[in-house]
PDB file of C-alpha atoms in Angstrom:
ATOM      1  CA  UNK A  81       0.194 -50.126   4.973  1.00  0.00           C
ATOM      2  CA  UNK A  82      -1.191 -47.639   2.541  1.00  0.00           C
ATOM      3  CA  UNK A  83      -2.250 -50.135  -0.110  1.00  0.00           C
ATOM      4  CA  UNK A  84      -5.984 -50.357  -0.641  1.00  0.00           C
ATOM      5  CA  UNK A  85      -7.000 -47.743   1.937  1.00  0.00           C
ATOM      6  CA  UNK A  86     -10.323 -46.159   1.121  1.00  0.00           C
ATOM      7  CA  UNK A  87     -11.093 -44.165   4.247  1.00  0.00           C
ATOM      8  CA  UNK A  88      -9.593 -40.716   4.625  1.00  0.00           C
ATOM      9  CA  UNK A  89      -6.493 -40.197   6.762  1.00  0.00           C
ATOM     10  CA  UNK A  90      -6.863 -38.125   9.877  1.00  0.00           C
ATOM     11  CA  UNK A  91      -4.561 -35.287  10.881  1.00  0.00           C
ATOM     12  CA  UNK A  92      -2.369 -37.460  13.124  1.00  0.00           C
ATOM     13  CA  UNK A  93      -1.960 -40.216  10.528  1.00  0.00           C
ATOM     14  CA  UNK A  94      -1.011 -37.643   7.910  1.00  0.00           C
ATOM     15  CA  UNK A  95       1.487 -36.045  10.280  1.00  0.00           C
ATOM     16  CA  UNK A  96       3.007 -39.478  10.953  1.00  0.00           C
ATOM     17  CA  UNK A  97       3.361 -40.055   7.207  1.00  0.00           C
ATOM     18  CA  UNK A  98       5.192 -36.741   6.789  1.00  0.00           C
ATOM     19  CA  UNK A  99       7.505 -37.743   9.636  1.00  0.00           C
ATOM     20  CA  UNK A 100       8.121 -41.017   7.796  1.00  0.00           C
ATOM     21  CA  UNK A 101       8.945 -39.082   4.619  1.00  0.00           C
ATOM     22  CA  UNK A 102      11.410 -36.957   6.591  1.00  0.00           C
ATOM     23  CA  UNK A 103      13.055 -40.032   8.131  1.00  0.00           C
ATOM     24  CA  UNK A 104      13.325 -41.743   4.737  1.00  0.00           C
ATOM     25  CA  UNK A 105      14.761 -38.608   3.124  1.00  0.00           C
ATOM     26  CA  UNK A 106      17.299 -38.173   5.920  1.00  0.00           C
ATOM     27  CA  UNK A 107      18.443 -41.817   5.910  1.00  0.00           C
ATOM     28  CA  UNK A 108      18.547 -42.080   2.089  1.00  0.00           C
ATOM     29  CA  UNK A 109      18.576 -45.881   2.083  1.00  0.00           C
ATOM     30  CA  UNK A 110      18.115 -47.887  -1.115  1.00  0.00           C
ATOM     31  CA  UNK A 111      14.679 -47.309  -2.645  1.00  0.00           C
ATOM     32  CA  UNK A 112      13.865 -44.316  -0.429  1.00  0.00           C
ATOM     33  CA  UNK A 113      12.678 -42.126  -3.328  1.00  0.00           C
ATOM     34  CA  UNK A 114      10.208 -44.734  -4.526  1.00  0.00           C
ATOM     35  CA  UNK A 115       8.829 -45.156  -0.989  1.00  0.00           C
ATOM     36  CA  UNK A 116       8.537 -41.383  -0.541  1.00  0.00           C
ATOM     37  CA  UNK A 117       6.704 -41.069  -3.869  1.00  0.00           C
ATOM     38  CA  UNK A 118       4.290 -43.831  -2.863  1.00  0.00           C
ATOM     39  CA  UNK A 119       3.536 -42.089   0.451  1.00  0.00           C
ATOM     40  CA  UNK A 120       2.986 -38.741  -1.291  1.00  0.00           C
ATOM     41  CA  UNK A 121       0.698 -40.354  -3.866  1.00  0.00           C
ATOM     42  CA  UNK A 122      -1.276 -42.050  -1.089  1.00  0.00           C
ATOM     43  CA  UNK A 123      -1.627 -38.735   0.795  1.00  0.00           C
ATOM     44  CA  UNK A 124      -2.776 -36.946  -2.387  1.00  0.00           C
ATOM     45  CA  UNK A 125      -5.249 -39.731  -3.148  1.00  0.00           C
ATOM     46  CA  UNK A 126      -6.672 -39.536   0.373  1.00  0.00           C
ATOM     47  CA  UNK A 127      -6.929 -35.743   0.123  1.00  0.00           C
ATOM     48  CA  UNK A 128      -8.858 -35.979  -3.131  1.00  0.00           C
ATOM     49  CA  UNK A 129     -11.183 -38.608  -1.657  1.00  0.00           C
ATOM     50  CA  UNK A 130     -11.698 -36.586   1.522  1.00  0.00           C
ATOM     51  CA  UNK A 131     -12.428 -33.434  -0.467  1.00  0.00           C
ATOM     52  CA  UNK A 132     -14.945 -35.289  -2.593  1.00  0.00           C
ATOM     53  CA  UNK A 133     -16.623 -36.844   0.446  1.00  0.00           C
ATOM     54  CA  UNK A 134     -16.651 -33.480   2.254  1.00  0.00           C
ATOM     55  CA  UNK A 135     -18.579 -31.842  -0.580  1.00  0.00           C
ATOM     56  CA  UNK A 136     -21.339 -34.427  -0.122  1.00  0.00           C
ATOM     57  CA  UNK A 137     -21.393 -34.033   3.661  1.00  0.00           C
ATOM     58  CA  UNK A 138     -24.221 -31.925   5.102  1.00  0.00           C
ATOM     59  CA  UNK A 139     -23.112 -28.506   6.408  1.00  0.00           C
ATOM     60  CA  UNK A 140     -19.620 -28.909   4.901  1.00  0.00           C
ATOM     61  CA  UNK A 141     -19.531 -25.218   3.902  1.00  0.00           C
ATOM     62  CA  UNK A 142     -20.491 -24.093   7.402  1.00  0.00           C
ATOM     63  CA  UNK A 143     -17.777 -26.237   8.962  1.00  0.00           C
ATOM     64  CA  UNK A 144     -15.226 -24.990   6.394  1.00  0.00           C
ATOM     65  CA  UNK A 145     -16.081 -21.431   7.476  1.00  0.00           C
ATOM     66  CA  UNK A 146     -15.487 -22.391  11.106  1.00  0.00           C
ATOM     67  CA  UNK A 147     -12.120 -23.919  10.150  1.00  0.00           C
ATOM     68  CA  UNK A 148     -11.142 -20.615   8.514  1.00  0.00           C
ATOM     69  CA  UNK A 149     -12.085 -18.687  11.653  1.00  0.00           C
ATOM     70  CA  UNK A 150      -9.927 -20.997  13.791  1.00  0.00           C
ATOM     71  CA  UNK A 151      -7.004 -20.737  11.342  1.00  0.00           C
ATOM     72  CA  UNK A 152      -7.178 -16.928  11.246  1.00  0.00           C
ATOM     73  CA  UNK A 153      -7.240 -16.591  15.051  1.00  0.00           C
ATOM     74  CA  UNK A 154      -4.728 -19.066  16.494  1.00  0.00           C
ATOM     75  CA  UNK A 155      -4.422 -16.953  19.641  1.00  0.00           C
ATOM     76  CA  UNK A 156      -8.087 -17.584  20.540  1.00  0.00           C
ATOM     77  CA  UNK A 157      -9.529 -20.740  22.030  1.00  0.00           C
ATOM     78  CA  UNK A 158     -13.079 -21.364  20.893  1.00  0.00           C
ATOM     79  CA  UNK A 159     -15.407 -23.697  22.764  1.00  0.00           C
ATOM     80  CA  UNK A 160     -17.240 -26.344  20.780  1.00  0.00           C
ATOM     81  CA  UNK A 161     -20.452 -24.479  21.654  1.00  0.00           C
ATOM     82  CA  UNK A 162     -19.129 -21.212  20.160  1.00  0.00           C
ATOM     83  CA  UNK A 163     -18.022 -22.943  16.978  1.00  0.00           C
ATOM     84  CA  UNK A 164     -21.294 -24.881  16.693  1.00  0.00           C
ATOM     85  CA  UNK A 165     -23.258 -21.635  17.100  1.00  0.00           C
ATOM     86  CA  UNK A 166     -21.227 -20.037  14.273  1.00  0.00           C
ATOM     87  CA  UNK A 167     -22.040 -23.042  12.076  1.00  0.00           C
ATOM     88  CA  UNK A 168     -25.705 -22.918  13.087  1.00  0.00           C
ATOM     89  CA  UNK A 169     -25.635 -26.461  14.474  1.00  0.00           C
ATOM     90  CA  UNK A 170     -26.181 -28.159  17.805  1.00  0.00           C
ATOM     91  CA  UNK A 171     -22.890 -28.837  19.642  1.00  0.00           C
ATOM     92  CA  UNK A 172     -23.279 -32.632  19.422  1.00  0.00           C
ATOM     93  CA  UNK A 173     -24.076 -32.639  15.692  1.00  0.00           C
ATOM     94  CA  UNK A 174     -21.309 -30.112  15.056  1.00  0.00           C
ATOM     95  CA  UNK A 175     -18.804 -32.293  16.963  1.00  0.00           C
ATOM     96  CA  UNK A 176     -19.805 -35.328  14.882  1.00  0.00           C
ATOM     97  CA  UNK A 177     -19.511 -33.509  11.533  1.00  0.00           C
ATOM     98  CA  UNK A 178     -16.300 -31.747  12.576  1.00  0.00           C
ATOM     99  CA  UNK A 179     -14.645 -35.047  13.496  1.00  0.00           C
ATOM    100  CA  UNK A 180     -15.865 -36.628  10.262  1.00  0.00           C
ATOM    101  CA  UNK A 181     -14.376 -33.762   8.228  1.00  0.00           C
ATOM    102  CA  UNK A 182     -11.078 -33.221  10.070  1.00  0.00           C
ATOM    103  CA  UNK A 183     -10.434 -36.519  11.844  1.00  0.00           C
ATOM    104  CA  UNK A 184     -10.085 -34.820  15.219  1.00  0.00           C
ATOM    105  CA  UNK A 185     -12.048 -32.888  17.835  1.00  0.00           C
ATOM    106  CA  UNK A 186     -12.406 -29.086  17.673  1.00  0.00           C
ATOM    107  CA  UNK A 187      -9.915 -28.696  20.556  1.00  0.00           C
ATOM    108  CA  UNK A 188      -7.363 -31.035  18.964  1.00  0.00           C
ATOM    109  CA  UNK A 189      -7.704 -29.116  15.698  1.00  0.00           C
ATOM    110  CA  UNK A 190      -7.229 -25.754  17.434  1.00  0.00           C
ATOM    111  CA  UNK A 191      -4.179 -27.040  19.306  1.00  0.00           C
ATOM    112  CA  UNK A 192      -2.638 -28.309  16.047  1.00  0.00           C
ATOM    113  CA  UNK A 193      -3.232 -24.908  14.382  1.00  0.00           C
ATOM    114  CA  UNK A 194      -1.733 -23.093  17.375  1.00  0.00           C
ATOM    115  CA  UNK A 195       1.345 -25.319  17.548  1.00  0.00           C
ATOM    116  CA  UNK A 196       1.897 -24.968  13.793  1.00  0.00           C
ATOM    117  CA  UNK A 197       1.726 -21.170  14.098  1.00  0.00           C
ATOM    118  CA  UNK A 198       4.144 -21.300  17.050  1.00  0.00           C
ATOM    119  CA  UNK A 199       6.532 -23.426  14.942  1.00  0.00           C
ATOM    120  CA  UNK A 200       6.453 -20.744  12.233  1.00  0.00           C
ATOM    121  CA  UNK A 201       7.242 -18.039  14.815  1.00  0.00           C
ATOM    122  CA  UNK A 202      10.068 -20.071  16.344  1.00  0.00           C
ATOM    123  CA  UNK A 203      11.632 -20.930  12.992  1.00  0.00           C
ATOM    124  CA  UNK A 204      11.432 -17.317  11.797  1.00  0.00           C
ATOM    125  CA  UNK A 205      13.380 -16.153  14.852  1.00  0.00           C
ATOM    126  CA  UNK A 206      10.643 -13.593  15.608  1.00  0.00           C
ATOM    127  CA  UNK A 207       9.965 -15.061  19.039  1.00  0.00           C
ATOM    128  CA  UNK A 208      11.508 -17.126  21.774  1.00  0.00           C
ATOM    129  CA  UNK A 209       9.486 -20.034  23.202  1.00  0.00           C
ATOM    130  CA  UNK A 210       7.652 -17.937  25.822  1.00  0.00           C
ATOM    131  CA  UNK A 211       6.752 -15.221  23.295  1.00  0.00           C
ATOM    132  CA  UNK A 212       5.577 -17.783  20.732  1.00  0.00           C
ATOM    133  CA  UNK A 213       3.399 -19.471  23.377  1.00  0.00           C
ATOM    134  CA  UNK A 214       1.795 -16.156  24.333  1.00  0.00           C
ATOM    135  CA  UNK A 215       1.357 -15.137  20.692  1.00  0.00           C
ATOM    136  CA  UNK A 216      -0.718 -18.250  19.985  1.00  0.00           C
ATOM    137  CA  UNK A 217      -2.795 -17.877  23.146  1.00  0.00           C
ATOM    138  CA  UNK A 218      -1.054 -20.061  25.722  1.00  0.00           C
ATOM    139  CA  UNK A 219      -0.697 -18.261  29.057  1.00  0.00           C
ATOM    140  CA  UNK A 220       0.890 -21.333  30.657  1.00  0.00           C
ATOM    141  CA  UNK A 221       4.309 -21.966  29.085  1.00  0.00           C
ATOM    142  CA  UNK A 222       4.557 -25.411  30.717  1.00  0.00           C
ATOM    143  CA  UNK A 223       1.241 -26.545  29.237  1.00  0.00           C
ATOM    144  CA  UNK A 224       2.341 -25.180  25.849  1.00  0.00           C
ATOM    145  CA  UNK A 225       5.663 -27.048  26.060  1.00  0.00           C
ATOM    146  CA  UNK A 226       3.962 -30.332  27.012  1.00  0.00           C
ATOM    147  CA  UNK A 227       1.415 -29.996  24.203  1.00  0.00           C
ATOM    148  CA  UNK A 228       4.121 -29.025  21.699  1.00  0.00           C
ATOM    149  CA  UNK A 229       6.199 -32.053  22.652  1.00  0.00           C
ATOM    150  CA  UNK A 230       3.156 -34.340  22.474  1.00  0.00           C
ATOM    151  CA  UNK A 231       2.318 -33.145  18.943  1.00  0.00           C
ATOM    152  CA  UNK A 232       5.844 -32.699  17.574  1.00  0.00           C
ATOM    153  CA  UNK A 233       7.818 -35.296  19.503  1.00  0.00           C
ATOM    154  CA  UNK A 234      10.311 -32.685  20.651  1.00  0.00           C
ATOM    155  CA  UNK A 235      10.149 -29.713  23.046  1.00  0.00           C
ATOM    156  CA  UNK A 236       9.821 -26.230  21.509  1.00  0.00           C
ATOM    157  CA  UNK A 237      13.338 -25.262  22.606  1.00  0.00           C
ATOM    158  CA  UNK A 238      14.823 -28.371  20.986  1.00  0.00           C
ATOM    159  CA  UNK A 239      12.649 -27.828  17.887  1.00  0.00           C
ATOM    160  CA  UNK A 240      14.439 -24.525  17.261  1.00  0.00           C
ATOM    161  CA  UNK A 241      17.845 -26.243  17.527  1.00  0.00           C
ATOM    162  CA  UNK A 242      17.096 -28.919  14.907  1.00  0.00           C
TER     163      UNK A 242
END
């Protein structure tokens, strides 16, 4: 449960909580609004704690700059070594700090950013699945579809039909 948690939530736990909110909202069973509010409050609390802890973490600013670079270029895949170099850190120390700050590896983070951008493209109607995959840097449509389904629980083509 969420009660009494003091560590920060990672990206996958947060995503699972948003899926739970969606399921609760859709089902609208007795007490669903109270449960949704409690989940949102827990997420906000964890975000505030994580932000506070991140400020005290060494090289937090450098890693934040790397996160911005990744977010602005979803079509590019950066190696851990490239990102570490941009932060001015050794790859192993960078990997440790990155995981501590985001809750995932640099590759997992990049994949999440890319899939989120692809979701935006698919929902906007700008692109079909193949075009969205290419736009966010996936040459292999099958790999993109497998990754999308792993992260979202549904294939990209079914995602559009929801």
